[in-house]
Amino acid sequence: MDDTFDFSSFGISRRETPLSQPSSSFNSTPILAATPARAPSSNASPKTLRRSLTGSSGGLKLSDFSILGKLGEGGFGTVLLARLKSTGALCAIKLLLKQCMTTTMHAERVLREARTMMDTQHPFIVTLHGAFQDEQYVYFVLEYMGGGDLFAQMQWRVGDGQGLPEEQVRLIAAEIALALDKLHRHGYMYRDLKPENVLVSSDGHLKLADFG
């Protein structure tokens, strides 16, 4: 068997996947104050990023981005912090190594992750802005979450002797429950709920991530 899997028959192409913006009417009080920024700020909005991703006639490629650093690493891939050169907008790019996807089951897992995010756009679910591939990797261009993950937030507060007030815990549970409800209504079961997979946005709200 070849050491790389051909995704062409599974509908992943070099052209990015157009997505609409989740409702911008959600303006409630942030649950958590974001930790100190891990990346330079950008004046470009998520809508600007998405228009740039979906408006390109030739499709995206990695050279369209400036790579600023590594945000994390998991069993199936690496997540990088990047800036779209044409607009300056920040995003997270998840790299999935094709060499690790030698069976149809592995390929379908990657596609399932993309389809879940496309089908369930919600204020408390991380947005997939676009997708493309080259010979080595499949790339997901994701919403950048400037506050890290819930696990780091919890450690930070315990280390400072603060802990999380009961009111914040109730709001955390409510936002996670709303995200899970959205997934369930679309027929998806989220099987890896843990603080590391709950990300904190720059405005202090929570979003579920990692649907692989």
CSV table of C-alpha atoms in Angstrom, one decimal:
chain,number,residue,atom,x,y,z
A,1,MET,CA,0.0,0.0,0.0
A,2,ASP,CA,1.2,3.5,-0.8
A,3,ASP,CA,2.5,5.6,2.1
A,4,THR,CA,0.1,8.4,1.2
A,5,PHE,CA,-3.6,8.2,0.8
A,6,ASP,CA,-5.3,9.8,-2.2
A,7,PHE,CA,-8.0,12.1,-1.0
A,8,SER,CA,-9.2,13.2,-4.4
A,9,SER,CA,-12.1,10.7,-4.3
A,10,PHE,CA,-13.2,12.0,-0.9
A,11,GLY,CA,-13.8,15.5,-2.0
A,12,ILE,CA,-10.9,17.4,-0.4
A,13,SER,CA,-9.5,19.7,-3.0
A,14,ARG,CA,-7.0,22.5,-3.1
A,15,ARG,CA,-9.9,25.0,-3.3
A,16,GLU,CA,-11.0,26.1,0.1
A,17,THR,CA,-14.3,25.2,1.6
A,18,PRO,CA,-16.7,28.3,1.7
A,19,LEU,CA,-18.4,28.7,5.1
A,20,SER,CA,-20.8,31.3,6.5
A,21,GLN,CA,-20.2,33.2,9.7
A,22,PRO,CA,-21.9,32.1,12.9
A,23,SER,CA,-24.4,34.6,14.2
A,24,SER,CA,-22.7,37.8,15.5
A,25,SER,CA,-25.7,38.6,17.8
A,26,PHE,CA,-24.2,36.8,20.8
A,27,ASN,CA,-22.7,39.5,23.0
A,28,SER,CA,-23.1,38.2,26.6
A,29,THR,CA,-20.6,38.8,29.3
A,30,PRO,CA,-17.4,36.8,28.8
A,31,ILE,CA,-16.9,33.8,31.1
A,32,LEU,CA,-13.2,34.0,31.3
A,33,ALA,CA,-10.6,36.7,30.8
A,34,ALA,CA,-8.2,35.5,28.2
A,35,THR,CA,-4.7,34.7,29.3
A,36,PRO,CA,-1.9,37.0,28.0
A,37,ALA,CA,-1.9,37.0,24.2
A,38,ARG,CA,0.3,34.4,22.6
A,39,ALA,CA,0.4,36.1,19.2
A,40,PRO,CA,0.5,39.6,17.7
A,41,SER,CA,-2.9,41.3,17.4
A,42,SER,CA,-4.6,41.8,14.0
A,43,ASN,CA,-7.1,44.3,12.9
A,44,ALA,CA,-8.5,41.9,10.4
A,45,SER,CA,-11.8,40.3,11.4
A,46,PRO,CA,-12.9,36.7,11.0
A,47,LYS,CA,-15.2,37.8,8.2
A,48,THR,CA,-12.2,39.4,6.4
A,49,LEU,CA,-10.3,36.2,6.8
A,50,ARG,CA,-13.2,34.1,5.4
A,51,ARG,CA,-13.8,36.4,2.5
A,52,SER,CA,-10.1,36.0,1.6
A,53,LEU,CA,-10.2,32.2,1.9
A,54,THR,CA,-13.3,31.8,-0.1
A,55,GLY,CA,-12.6,34.4,-2.8
A,56,SER,CA,-9.4,33.1,-4.2
A,57,SER,CA,-9.7,31.7,-7.7
A,58,GLY,CA,-6.6,29.5,-7.6
A,59,GLY,CA,-7.1,27.9,-4.2
A,60,LEU,CA,-5.1,28.2,-1.1
A,61,LYS,CA,-1.5,27.0,-0.4
A,62,LEU,CA,0.7,27.1,2.6
A,63,SER,CA,2.8,29.9,1.1
A,64,ASP,CA,-0.2,32.2,1.4
A,65,PHE,CA,0.4,32.3,5.2
A,66,SER,CA,3.2,33.5,7.4
A,67,ILE,CA,3.8,30.8,10.1
A,68,LEU,CA,4.3,32.5,13.5
A,69,GLY,CA,4.7,29.5,15.8
A,70,LYS,CA,3.3,26.2,17.0
A,71,LEU,CA,0.1,26.2,19.1
A,72,GLY,CA,-0.1,22.5,19.9
A,73,GLU,CA,0.5,18.9,18.7
A,74,GLY,CA,-1.7,15.8,18.8
A,75,GLY,CA,-1.7,12.2,17.7
A,76,PHE,CA,-2.7,13.0,14.1
A,77,GLY,CA,-1.3,16.4,13.5
A,78,THR,CA,0.2,19.7,14.5
A,79,VAL,CA,-1.5,23.1,14.9
A,80,LEU,CA,0.3,26.2,13.9
A,81,LEU,CA,-0.4,29.9,14.4
A,82,ALA,CA,-0.4,31.7,11.1
A,83,ARG,CA,-1.2,35.0,9.5
A,84,LEU,CA,-2.9,35.3,6.1
A,85,LYS,CA,-0.5,37.5,4.1
A,86,SER,CA,-3.2,39.2,2.0
A,87,THR,CA,-5.1,40.6,5.0
A,88,GLY,CA,-3.0,40.1,8.1
A,89,ALA,CA,-5.7,38.0,9.8
A,90,LEU,CA,-4.6,35.5,12.4
A,91,CYS,CA,-5.7,31.9,12.2
A,92,ALA,CA,-4.8,28.4,13.3
A,93,ILE,CA,-3.7,25.8,10.7
A,94,LYS,CA,-4.0,22.2,11.5
A,95,LEU,CA,-1.7,20.0,9.6
A,96,LEU,CA,-2.7,16.3,9.1
A,97,LEU,CA,0.1,14.2,7.7
A,98,LYS,CA,-1.2,12.0,4.8
A,99,GLN,CA,1.5,9.4,5.5
A,100,CYS,CA,-0.4,8.5,8.7
A,101,MET,CA,-3.6,8.0,6.8
A,102,THR,CA,-3.0,4.7,4.9
A,103,THR,CA,-6.5,3.4,5.1
A,104,THR,CA,-10.0,4.5,4.1
A,105,MET,CA,-10.9,4.6,7.7
A,106,HIS,CA,-8.2,7.1,8.5
A,107,ALA,CA,-9.2,9.3,5.6
A,108,GLU,CA,-12.9,9.2,6.6
A,109,ARG,CA,-11.9,10.3,10.1
A,110,VAL,CA,-10.3,13.5,8.7
A,111,LEU,CA,-13.3,14.1,6.5
A,112,ARG,CA,-15.7,13.6,9.4
A,113,GLU,CA,-13.9,16.2,11.4
A,114,ALA,CA,-14.3,18.8,8.6
A,115,ARG,CA,-17.9,17.9,7.9
A,116,THR,CA,-18.8,18.2,11.6
A,117,MET,CA,-17.5,21.7,11.8
A,118,MET,CA,-19.2,22.7,8.5
A,119,ASP,CA,-22.5,21.2,9.6
A,120,THR,CA,-22.6,22.6,13.1
A,121,GLN,CA,-21.5,26.3,12.9
A,122,HIS,CA,-22.3,27.7,16.3
A,123,PRO,CA,-21.0,30.5,18.6
A,124,PHE,CA,-19.5,27.8,20.9
A,125,ILE,CA,-17.9,25.6,18.3
A,126,VAL,CA,-14.6,26.4,16.6
A,127,THR,CA,-15.1,27.7,13.0
A,128,LEU,CA,-13.5,25.9,10.1
A,129,HIS,CA,-12.6,28.7,7.6
A,130,GLY,CA,-11.3,26.5,4.8
A,131,ALA,CA,-9.4,23.4,3.8
A,132,PHE,CA,-6.7,22.6,1.2
A,133,GLN,CA,-4.0,20.0,0.6
A,134,ASP,CA,-0.6,19.3,-0.9
A,135,GLU,CA,1.3,16.1,-1.5
A,136,GLN,CA,2.2,15.7,2.2
A,137,TYR,CA,-0.6,17.2,4.3
A,138,VAL,CA,-4.2,18.1,4.5
A,139,TYR,CA,-4.6,21.6,6.0
A,140,PHE,CA,-7.6,22.9,8.0
A,141,VAL,CA,-7.7,26.7,8.4
A,142,LEU,CA,-9.4,27.3,11.8
A,143,GLU,CA,-10.5,30.2,13.9
A,144,TYR,CA,-7.7,31.4,16.1
A,145,MET,CA,-8.6,31.1,19.8
A,146,GLY,CA,-6.4,33.7,21.7
A,147,GLY,CA,-7.2,32.5,25.2
A,148,GLY,CA,-5.7,29.0,25.1
A,149,ASP,CA,-7.7,26.0,26.4
A,150,LEU,CA,-9.9,25.6,29.5
A,151,PHE,CA,-7.3,23.3,31.1
A,152,ALA,CA,-4.7,26.0,31.1
A,153,GLN,CA,-7.2,28.5,32.4
A,154,MET,CA,-8.0,26.2,35.3
A,155,GLN,CA,-4.4,25.6,36.1
A,156,TRP,CA,-3.6,29.3,35.9
A,157,ARG,CA,-6.4,30.2,38.4
A,158,VAL,CA,-5.5,27.3,40.8
A,159,GLY,CA,-1.9,28.4,40.7
A,160,ASP,CA,-2.9,32.0,41.6
A,161,GLY,CA,-5.1,30.7,44.4
A,162,GLN,CA,-8.2,32.0,42.7
A,163,GLY,CA,-10.1,29.0,41.5
A,164,LEU,CA,-13.3,29.4,39.5
A,165,PRO,CA,-16.3,31.0,41.1
A,166,GLU,CA,-19.5,29.0,41.1
A,167,GLU,CA,-21.2,31.5,38.8
A,168,GLN,CA,-18.4,31.1,36.2
A,169,VAL,CA,-18.6,27.3,36.5
A,170,ARG,CA,-22.3,27.4,35.7
A,171,LEU,CA,-21.7,29.6,32.7
A,172,ILE,CA,-18.9,27.3,31.5
A,173,ALA,CA,-21.3,24.3,31.8
A,174,ALA,CA,-24.0,26.2,30.0
A,175,GLU,CA,-21.9,27.1,27.0
A,176,ILE,CA,-20.5,23.6,26.7
A,177,ALA,CA,-24.1,22.2,27.0
A,178,LEU,CA,-25.3,24.5,24.2
A,179,ALA,CA,-22.4,23.3,21.9
A,180,LEU,CA,-23.2,19.7,22.7
A,181,ASP,CA,-26.9,20.3,22.0
A,182,LYS,CA,-26.1,21.7,18.6
A,183,LEU,CA,-24.0,18.6,17.8
A,184,HIS,CA,-26.6,16.2,19.0
A,185,ARG,CA,-29.3,18.0,16.9
A,186,HIS,CA,-27.2,17.3,13.8
A,187,GLY,CA,-26.7,13.7,14.7
A,188,TYR,CA,-23.1,14.0,16.0
A,189,MET,CA,-21.9,12.5,19.3
A,190,TYR,CA,-18.9,14.3,20.9
A,191,ARG,CA,-16.8,11.5,22.6
A,192,ASP,CA,-13.7,13.4,23.8
A,193,LEU,CA,-15.0,16.1,26.1
A,194,LYS,CA,-12.2,17.3,28.3
A,195,PRO,CA,-10.8,20.7,29.3
A,196,GLU,CA,-8.0,20.4,26.8
A,197,ASN,CA,-10.6,20.3,24.0
A,198,VAL,CA,-12.5,23.4,25.2
A,199,LEU,CA,-10.8,26.5,23.8
A,200,VAL,CA,-11.2,30.0,25.1
A,201,SER,CA,-11.7,32.8,22.6
A,202,SER,CA,-10.2,36.3,22.9
A,203,ASP,CA,-13.5,37.6,24.2
A,204,GLY,CA,-13.5,35.0,27.0
A,205,HIS,CA,-16.2,32.7,25.7
A,206,LEU,CA,-15.7,28.9,25.2
A,207,LYS,CA,-15.7,26.8,22.0
A,208,LEU,CA,-15.5,23.1,21.5
A,209,ALA,CA,-12.6,21.9,19.2
A,210,ASP,CA,-11.0,18.7,18.0
A,211,PHE,CA,-13.7,16.6,16.2
A,212,GLY,CA,-11.3,14.0,14.8
